[in-house]
CSV table of C-alpha atoms in Angstrom, one decimal:
chain,number,residue,atom,x,y,z
A,1,MET,CA,-64.9,13.7,-9.3
A,2,THR,CA,-63.8,10.1,-9.7
A,3,PRO,CA,-60.4,8.8,-8.6
A,4,ALA,CA,-59.3,8.6,-12.3
A,5,LEU,CA,-60.1,12.3,-12.8
A,6,LEU,CA,-58.3,13.2,-9.6
A,7,LYS,CA,-55.2,11.3,-10.7
A,8,GLN,CA,-55.4,13.0,-14.1
A,9,PHE,CA,-55.6,16.5,-12.6
A,10,GLY,CA,-52.8,15.7,-10.2
A,11,THR,CA,-50.5,14.4,-13.0
A,12,ALA,CA,-50.9,17.7,-14.9
A,13,LEU,CA,-50.3,19.6,-11.7
A,14,VAL,CA,-47.0,17.7,-11.1
A,15,MET,CA,-45.9,18.2,-14.7
A,16,TYR,CA,-46.2,22.0,-14.7
A,17,GLY,CA,-45.1,22.3,-11.1
A,18,ALA,CA,-41.8,20.4,-11.8
A,19,ILE,CA,-41.1,22.6,-14.8
A,20,ALA,CA,-41.9,25.8,-12.8
A,21,LEU,CA,-39.8,24.7,-9.9
A,22,TRP,CA,-36.7,24.2,-12.0
A,23,ILE,CA,-37.2,27.6,-13.7
A,24,ALA,CA,-37.6,29.2,-10.2
A,25,LEU,CA,-34.4,27.5,-9.0
A,26,ALA,CA,-32.5,28.8,-12.1
A,27,LEU,CA,-33.7,32.3,-11.5
A,28,ARG,CA,-32.8,32.1,-7.8
A,29,MET,CA,-29.4,30.5,-8.2
A,30,PRO,CA,-27.3,33.6,-9.3
A,31,GLY,CA,-28.3,35.5,-6.1
A,32,ALA,CA,-27.8,32.4,-3.9
A,33,MET,CA,-24.2,31.9,-5.1
A,34,ARG,CA,-23.0,34.7,-2.7
A,35,SER,CA,-24.5,33.0,0.4
A,36,ARG,CA,-23.6,29.6,1.6
A,37,PRO,CA,-26.9,29.1,3.6
A,38,GLN,CA,-28.9,30.0,0.5
A,39,ARG,CA,-26.9,27.6,-1.6
A,40,ARG,CA,-27.5,24.8,0.8
A,41,LEU,CA,-31.2,25.5,0.9
A,42,LEU,CA,-31.4,25.6,-2.9
A,43,ILE,CA,-29.5,22.3,-3.1
A,44,ALA,CA,-32.1,20.8,-0.7
A,45,ILE,CA,-34.9,22.2,-2.8
A,46,ALA,CA,-33.2,21.0,-6.0
A,47,GLY,CA,-33.0,17.5,-4.4
A,48,LEU,CA,-36.8,17.6,-3.7
A,49,ALA,CA,-37.4,18.9,-7.3
A,50,GLY,CA,-35.4,16.0,-8.6
A,51,SER,CA,-37.4,13.6,-6.5
A,52,ILE,CA,-40.6,15.1,-8.0
A,53,THR,CA,-39.2,15.1,-11.5
A,54,VAL,CA,-38.3,11.4,-11.7
A,55,TYR,CA,-41.9,10.5,-11.1
A,56,LEU,CA,-43.1,12.2,-14.3
A,57,ASP,CA,-44.2,9.8,-16.9
A,58,PRO,CA,-41.6,11.0,-19.6
A,59,ILE,CA,-38.7,10.7,-17.1
A,60,THR,CA,-39.9,7.4,-15.8
A,61,LYS,CA,-40.0,6.1,-19.4
A,62,VAL,CA,-36.4,7.2,-20.0
A,63,LEU,CA,-35.3,5.7,-16.7
A,64,ASN,CA,-36.9,2.4,-17.6
A,65,GLU,CA,-35.2,2.3,-20.9
A,66,THR,CA,-31.8,3.5,-19.7
A,67,TYR,CA,-31.0,2.2,-16.2
A,68,VAL,CA,-30.2,-1.4,-15.4
A,69,LEU,CA,-32.4,-1.2,-12.3
A,70,GLY,CA,-35.0,1.0,-14.1
A,71,THR,CA,-37.0,-2.1,-15.2
A,72,SER,CA,-37.0,-3.5,-11.7
A,73,CYS,CA,-40.1,-1.9,-10.4
A,74,GLY,CA,-38.8,1.7,-11.0
A,75,ILE,CA,-36.2,1.3,-8.2
A,76,ALA,CA,-34.0,4.1,-9.7
A,77,MET,CA,-36.7,6.7,-8.9
A,78,ASN,CA,-36.8,5.8,-5.3
A,79,ILE,CA,-33.0,5.7,-5.0
A,80,TRP,CA,-32.9,9.3,-6.2
A,81,GLY,CA,-35.6,10.1,-3.6
A,82,VAL,CA,-33.4,8.8,-0.8
A,83,ILE,CA,-30.4,10.8,-2.2
A,84,SER,CA,-32.5,14.0,-2.3
A,85,SER,CA,-33.6,13.4,1.3
A,86,ALA,CA,-29.9,13.2,2.2
A,87,PHE,CA,-29.4,16.7,0.6
A,88,ILE,CA,-32.3,18.0,2.6
A,89,LEU,CA,-31.1,16.5,5.9
A,90,ASP,CA,-27.6,17.8,5.3
A,91,PHE,CA,-29.0,21.3,4.9
A,92,VAL,CA,-30.9,21.1,8.2
A,93,LEU,CA,-27.9,19.9,10.1
A,94,ALA,CA,-25.7,22.6,8.5
A,95,ALA,CA,-28.2,25.3,9.4
A,96,ILE,CA,-28.1,24.3,13.1
A,97,SER,CA,-24.2,24.0,13.0
A,98,ARG,CA,-24.3,20.2,13.5
A,99,ARG,CA,-23.4,19.1,10.0
A,100,ARG,CA,-22.5,15.4,9.7
A,101,PRO,CA,-22.0,14.7,6.0
A,102,LEU,CA,-20.4,11.2,6.5
A,103,LEU,CA,-23.3,10.1,8.7
A,104,VAL,CA,-26.0,11.6,6.5
A,105,TYR,CA,-24.7,10.3,3.2
A,106,GLY,CA,-23.4,7.1,4.6
A,107,SER,CA,-26.9,6.4,6.0
A,108,ALA,CA,-28.4,7.3,2.6
A,109,ALA,CA,-26.1,4.8,0.9
A,110,ALA,CA,-27.0,2.1,3.4
A,111,VAL,CA,-30.8,2.8,2.8
A,112,CYS,CA,-30.2,2.6,-1.0
A,113,VAL,CA,-28.5,-0.7,-0.7
A,114,ALA,CA,-31.2,-2.0,1.6
A,115,LEU,CA,-33.9,-0.9,-0.9
A,116,ILE,CA,-32.1,-2.6,-3.8
A,117,TRP,CA,-31.8,-5.8,-1.8
A,118,LEU,CA,-35.5,-5.7,-0.7
A,119,ASN,CA,-36.6,-5.1,-4.3
A,120,THR,CA,-34.4,-7.8,-5.8
A,121,GLY,CA,-34.3,-10.2,-2.9
A,122,PRO,CA,-36.2,-13.4,-2.2
A,123,VAL,CA,-39.7,-11.7,-2.3
A,124,PRO,CA,-39.4,-8.8,-4.8
A,125,ALA,CA,-43.2,-8.4,-5.2
A,126,ALA,CA,-43.4,-7.4,-1.6
A,127,GLY,CA,-41.5,-4.2,-2.3
A,128,CYS,CA,-42.2,-3.6,-6.0
A,129,VAL,CA,-42.7,0.1,-6.6
A,130,THR,CA,-45.3,-0.4,-9.3
A,131,SER,CA,-47.0,-3.4,-7.6
A,132,ILE,CA,-50.7,-2.7,-6.9
A,133,ALA,CA,-51.0,-5.4,-4.3
A,134,VAL,CA,-48.1,-4.3,-2.0
A,135,PRO,CA,-48.8,-5.7,1.4
A,136,TRP,CA,-49.2,-3.3,4.3
A,137,TYR,CA,-46.1,-4.6,6.1
A,138,SER,CA,-43.8,-4.0,3.0
A,139,PRO,CA,-40.4,-3.3,4.5
A,140,PHE,CA,-39.4,-1.5,1.2
A,141,TRP,CA,-42.1,1.1,1.5
A,142,TRP,CA,-41.8,1.6,5.3
A,143,LEU,CA,-38.0,2.1,5.0
A,144,LEU,CA,-38.5,4.5,2.1
A,145,CYS,CA,-41.2,6.5,4.0
A,146,VAL,CA,-39.0,6.8,7.1
A,147,ALA,CA,-36.0,8.0,5.0
A,148,HIS,CA,-38.1,10.8,3.5
A,149,VAL,CA,-39.9,11.9,6.7
A,150,VAL,CA,-36.7,12.0,8.7
A,151,ALA,CA,-35.3,14.5,6.2
A,152,VAL,CA,-38.3,16.7,5.2
A,153,LEU,CA,-40.0,17.1,8.6
A,154,PRO,CA,-37.0,18.8,10.3
A,155,CYS,CA,-36.6,21.0,7.2
A,156,ALA,CA,-40.3,22.1,7.5
A,157,VAL,CA,-39.7,22.9,11.2
A,158,LEU,CA,-36.5,24.8,10.5
A,159,CYS,CA,-38.0,26.9,7.7
A,160,ALA,CA,-41.0,27.8,9.9
A,161,ARG,CA,-38.6,28.7,12.8
A,162,TYR,CA,-36.5,31.0,10.7
A,163,ALA,CA,-39.6,32.6,9.1
A,164,ARG,CA,-40.4,34.0,12.6
A,165,GLN,CA,-37.0,35.6,12.8
A,166,ALA,CA,-37.0,37.0,9.2
A,167,SER,CA,-36.1,40.6,8.8
A,168,THR,CA,-38.4,41.3,5.8
A,169,ARG,CA,-41.9,40.3,4.9
A,170,ALA,CA,-40.7,38.8,1.6
A,171,LEU,CA,-38.2,36.5,3.3
A,172,ARG,CA,-40.8,35.6,5.9
A,173,ALA,CA,-43.4,34.7,3.3
A,174,GLY,CA,-40.8,32.7,1.3
A,175,LEU,CA,-39.7,30.7,4.2
A,176,LEU,CA,-43.3,30.0,5.3
A,177,LEU,CA,-44.2,28.7,1.8
A,178,LEU,CA,-41.1,26.5,1.8
A,179,ALA,CA,-42.1,25.2,5.2
A,180,ALA,CA,-45.5,24.4,3.9
A,181,GLY,CA,-43.9,22.6,0.9
A,182,PHE,CA,-41.7,20.5,3.1
A,183,ALA,CA,-44.7,19.8,5.4
A,184,SER,CA,-46.8,18.7,2.3
A,185,SER,CA,-44.0,16.3,1.4
A,186,THR,CA,-44.0,15.0,5.0
A,187,ILE,CA,-47.8,14.4,4.8
A,188,PHE,CA,-47.3,12.6,1.5
A,189,TRP,CA,-44.7,10.2,2.9
A,190,SER,CA,-46.5,9.6,6.2
A,191,PHE,CA,-50.3,9.9,6.0
A,192,VAL,CA,-50.9,9.4,2.3
A,193,VAL,CA,-48.5,6.7,1.4
A,194,LEU,CA,-48.7,4.8,4.7
A,195,GLY,CA,-52.4,5.3,4.7
A,196,TYR,CA,-52.6,3.7,1.3
A,197,LEU,CA,-50.5,0.8,2.4
A,198,LEU,CA,-52.8,0.1,5.3
A,199,THR,CA,-56.1,0.6,3.6
A,200,HIS,CA,-55.5,0.4,-0.2
A,201,ASN,CA,-58.1,3.1,-0.5
A,202,PRO,CA,-58.4,4.1,-4.2
A,203,TRP,CA,-58.8,7.8,-3.4
A,204,LEU,CA,-55.6,7.8,-1.5
A,205,GLY,CA,-53.8,6.1,-4.4
A,206,SER,CA,-55.2,8.6,-6.8
A,207,SER,CA,-54.2,11.5,-4.6
A,208,PHE,CA,-50.5,10.7,-4.8
A,209,SER,CA,-49.9,13.0,-7.8
A,210,LEU,CA,-52.1,15.7,-6.4
A,211,ASN,CA,-50.1,15.8,-3.2
A,212,ILE,CA,-46.9,15.8,-5.1
A,213,GLY,CA,-48.2,18.6,-7.3
A,214,ILE,CA,-49.2,20.7,-4.3
A,215,THR,CA,-45.7,20.2,-2.8
A,216,ALA,CA,-44.1,21.4,-6.1
A,217,TRP,CA,-46.2,24.6,-6.4
A,218,LEU,CA,-45.6,25.5,-2.7
A,219,MET,CA,-41.9,25.2,-3.3
A,220,VAL,CA,-42.2,27.3,-6.5
A,221,ALA,CA,-43.9,30.0,-4.5
A,222,GLY,CA,-41.4,29.9,-1.7
A,223,VAL,CA,-38.4,30.1,-4.1
A,224,THR,CA,-39.9,32.9,-6.3
A,225,VAL,CA,-41.3,35.2,-3.6
A,226,PRO,CA,-37.8,36.7,-2.9
A,227,VAL,CA,-37.1,37.0,-6.6
A,228,VAL,CA,-40.5,38.8,-7.2
A,229,ALA,CA,-39.8,41.0,-4.2
A,230,HIS,CA,-36.4,41.9,-5.5
A,231,VAL,CA,-37.7,42.8,-9.0
A,232,TRP,CA,-40.5,44.9,-7.5
A,233,ARG,CA,-38.0,46.7,-5.2
A,234,LEU,CA,-35.6,47.4,-8.1
A,235,SER,CA,-38.5,48.8,-10.2
A,236,ARG,CA,-39.6,50.9,-7.3
A,237,ASP,CA,-36.1,52.2,-6.7
A,238,LEU,CA,-35.6,53.0,-10.4
A,239,ARG,CA,-38.9,54.9,-10.4
A,240,VAL,CA,-38.0,56.9,-7.3
A,241,LEU,CA,-34.5,57.5,-8.6
A,242,ARG,CA,-36.0,59.1,-11.7
A,243,ALA,CA,-38.6,61.1,-9.7
A,244,LEU,CA,-35.8,62.5,-7.4
A,245,GLU,CA,-33.6,63.6,-10.3
A,246,PRO,CA,-34.8,67.2,-10.7
A,247,LEU,CA,-34.8,67.9,-7.0
A,248,TRP,CA,-31.3,66.3,-6.5
A,249,GLN,CA,-29.9,68.1,-9.5
A,250,ASP,CA,-31.0,71.5,-8.2
A,251,LEU,CA,-29.8,70.8,-4.6
A,252,VAL,CA,-26.3,69.6,-5.6
A,253,GLU,CA,-26.0,72.7,-7.7
A,254,ALA,CA,-27.0,74.9,-4.8
A,255,VAL,CA,-24.7,72.9,-2.3
A,256,PRO,CA,-22.0,71.3,-4.5
A,257,HIS,CA,-19.9,69.9,-1.7
A,258,VAL,CA,-22.6,67.4,-0.6
A,259,ARG,CA,-22.0,65.4,-3.7
A,260,MET,CA,-20.1,62.3,-2.9
A,261,PRO,CA,-17.2,61.1,-5.1
A,262,ASP,CA,-18.3,58.9,-8.0
A,263,PRO,CA,-17.9,55.2,-7.2
A,264,LYS,CA,-14.9,53.3,-8.7
A,265,ALA,CA,-17.3,50.9,-10.3
A,266,ARG,CA,-18.3,52.0,-13.8
A,267,PHE,CA,-21.9,51.0,-13.3
A,268,ALA,CA,-23.2,51.4,-9.7
A,269,SER,CA,-26.2,49.3,-8.8
A,270,ILE,CA,-29.6,51.0,-8.7
A,271,ASP,CA,-30.0,50.6,-5.0
A,272,MET,CA,-26.5,52.1,-4.4
A,273,ARG,CA,-27.3,55.0,-6.7
A,274,LEU,CA,-30.6,55.7,-4.9
A,275,TYR,CA,-28.9,55.4,-1.5
A,276,ARG,CA,-26.3,58.0,-2.5
A,277,ARG,CA,-29.0,60.3,-3.9
A,278,VAL,CA,-31.0,60.2,-0.7
A,279,ILE,CA,-28.0,60.9,1.4
A,280,GLU,CA,-27.0,63.8,-0.8
A,281,ILE,CA,-30.5,65.3,-0.7
A,282,ARG,CA,-30.7,65.0,3.0
A,283,ASP,CA,-27.3,66.6,3.6
A,284,ALA,CA,-28.3,69.5,1.3
A,285,LEU,CA,-31.5,69.9,3.3
A,286,LEU,CA,-29.6,70.0,6.5
A,287,ILE,CA,-27.2,72.7,5.1
A,288,LEU,CA,-30.0,74.8,3.6
A,289,ARG,CA,-31.9,74.7,6.8
A,290,ASP,CA,-29.4,77.1,8.3
A,291,TYR,CA,-30.5,79.7,5.8
A,292,VAL,CA,-34.0,80.1,7.3
A,293,ASP,CA,-35.0,80.8,10.8
A,294,GLN,CA,-37.6,78.9,12.9
A,295,ASP,CA,-40.2,81.5,12.2
A,296,THR,CA,-40.0,80.8,8.5
A,297,VAL,CA,-40.2,77.1,9.0
A,298,ASP,CA,-43.3,77.6,11.2
A,299,ALA,CA,-44.9,79.9,8.6
A,300,ALA,CA,-44.2,77.4,5.9
A,301,LYS,CA,-46.0,74.7,7.8
A,302,ALA,CA,-48.9,77.0,8.5
A,303,HIS,CA,-49.1,77.9,4.8
A,304,ALA,CA,-49.1,74.2,3.9
A,305,LEU,CA,-51.8,73.4,6.5
A,306,ALA,CA,-54.0,76.2,5.1
A,307,ASP,CA,-53.9,74.5,1.7
A,308,ASP,CA,-54.9,71.1,3.0
A,309,PRO,CA,-55.0,70.5,6.7
A,310,ASN,CA,-56.0,66.8,6.5
A,311,SER,CA,-53.4,65.7,4.0
A,312,ASP,CA,-50.5,63.3,4.8
A,313,THR,CA,-48.3,65.4,2.6
A,314,VAL,CA,-48.2,68.5,5.0
A,315,GLU,CA,-44.7,67.9,6.2
A,316,ALA,CA,-43.3,67.4,2.6
A,317,ARG,CA,-45.2,70.5,1.3
A,318,ALA,CA,-44.0,72.6,4.3
A,319,THR,CA,-40.4,71.5,3.7
A,320,ALA,CA,-40.7,72.4,0.0
A,321,ARG,CA,-41.8,75.9,1.0
A,322,TRP,CA,-39.0,76.8,3.3
A,323,LEU,CA,-36.5,75.0,1.0
A,324,VAL,CA,-37.3,77.4,-1.9
A,325,VAL,CA,-36.8,80.4,0.5
A,326,ALA,CA,-33.5,78.9,1.7
A,327,GLN,CA,-32.2,78.4,-1.8
A,328,GLN,CA,-33.1,82.0,-2.7
A,329,ALA,CA,-31.4,83.2,0.5
A,330,LYS,CA,-28.2,81.3,-0.3
A,331,ALA,CA,-28.2,82.6,-3.8
A,332,ARG,CA,-28.4,86.1,-2.5
A,333,GLY,CA,-25.3,85.5,-0.3
A,334,VAL,CA,-27.1,85.5,3.0
A,335,GLU,CA,-24.9,84.2,5.8
A,336,PRO,CA,-26.1,80.8,7.3
A,337,ARG,CA,-27.2,80.9,10.9
A,338,PRO,CA,-27.1,77.3,12.4
A,339,ASP,CA,-30.2,76.6,14.5
A,340,ALA,CA,-29.6,74.3,17.5
A,341,ASP,CA,-33.2,73.2,17.4
A,342,ALA,CA,-33.2,72.3,13.7
A,343,THR,CA,-34.0,68.7,12.8
A,344,ALA,CA,-30.9,66.6,12.0
A,345,SER,CA,-30.5,64.8,8.8
A,346,GLN,CA,-31.8,61.3,9.1
A,347,ARG,CA,-30.1,58.2,7.8
A,348,PRO,CA,-32.1,55.3,6.4
A,349,GLY,CA,-32.4,52.5,8.9
A,350,ASN,CA,-34.5,49.4,8.5
A,351,ASP,CA,-36.8,48.6,5.6
A,352,ASP,CA,-39.8,50.4,7.0
A,353,GLN,CA,-37.7,53.6,7.7
A,354,TRP,CA,-36.2,53.4,4.3
A,355,THR,CA,-39.6,53.1,2.6
A,356,GLY,CA,-40.9,56.0,4.6
A,357,GLU,CA,-37.8,58.1,3.7
A,358,LEU,CA,-38.3,57.4,0.0
A,359,ALA,CA,-42.0,58.2,0.3
A,360,PHE,CA,-41.2,61.6,2.0
A,361,LEU,CA,-38.6,62.6,-0.5
A,362,GLU,CA,-40.8,61.6,-3.4
A,363,LEU,CA,-43.6,63.9,-2.0
A,364,LEU,CA,-41.0,66.6,-1.5
A,365,SER,CA,-39.9,66.3,-5.1
A,366,GLN,CA,-43.5,66.7,-6.2
A,367,ALA,CA,-44.1,69.7,-3.9
A,368,TRP,CA,-40.8,71.3,-4.7
A,369,ARG,CA,-41.3,74.3,-7.1
A,370,SER,CA,-45.0,73.8,-6.9
A,371,PRO,CA,-47.3,76.9,-7.1
A,372,GLY,CA,-47.8,76.8,-3.4
A,373,ALA,CA,-44.1,76.7,-2.6
A,374,LEU,CA,-43.3,79.5,-5.1
A,375,GLU,CA,-46.2,81.6,-3.8
A,376,PHE,CA,-44.9,81.2,-0.2
A,377,ALA,CA,-41.4,82.1,-1.3
A,378,GLY,CA,-42.6,85.2,-3.2
A,379,ALA,CA,-44.6,86.4,-0.3
A,380,LYS,CA,-41.6,85.9,2.0
A,381,SER,CA,-39.4,87.8,-0.3
A,382,ALA,CA,-41.9,90.7,-0.7
A,383,ALA,CA,-42.2,90.9,3.1
A,384,GLU,CA,-38.4,91.1,3.5
A,385,GLU,CA,-38.1,93.8,0.9
A,386,THR,CA,-40.9,95.8,2.6
A,387,ALA,CA,-39.2,95.4,6.0
């Protein structure tokens, strides 16, 4: 691959990456409006997205034809880059409760003024953005690089630090990808740009767009991971909600008072509806447990083990067996006998416990009214009639 092909590939990568990043930000924005830290983070990412976007050829052409300073070596693009760096640094300081907006944006304004002066001063060629023969000591480029690195490097460290403390895998993955994106931007403004200034290596010059494109796609991945995880979780919850419908309907008919009052909102969210359904099923199981004794529970487990002793569904199939017996006993008017050793109804805790709870109830729904459960209930009923 030649430097020209590398540059061509990188240009396409930047183009599609910038489009994807703005789409990802638009998708993430509604959920971030309820959280100030998320809003600040998205503003920082939007600043970086804007910094990437202004380097696209169509945008550069518009800037050159519109802005007064656009024809002066593309200075408008770099001014926006400094402003976006201020957004990023403001997010970092706010995250560590040391926000200094006057200092951050005042410094950014001072850097912008200095860049304009350097680009239009006595030696404009020494700082020209589009100049191929920029000297290694160019104060314009060194100041620009420092402004970017001071902002993006702390943001990379902060995202990596918070990723270690994340409560979910999706959040951890998203923060790590964002940290990688900010780290990629740090590499660009330090090793790549400054390396080119010092060596004028054509490969480094051609890798500008490739590095920017990698940064854009890492940010896209970091922004969209929580969105994808949320969509997957909603689809899973909807599937489980439908799977639990027959079991829930039968249990709330058997034990009507476990049903909670309908929410005031006309349309409850899927996760809230599923949470209510799980609680109601668990409460019904706890109540119906009093209609069977421990011997019946042990016999149900032994019957389930006899069908498939190596299966992970033994607990759910055993519960389905004694549940049918308990429902029949309650329908016959048998008096409940609370068992002090009975397992208490569990409440969902963290994500892993909640996922395990859903998996168990889904297995129970599949085993409920199964041939094995009905066979066990029939045998139990026959044994009681014989006795």
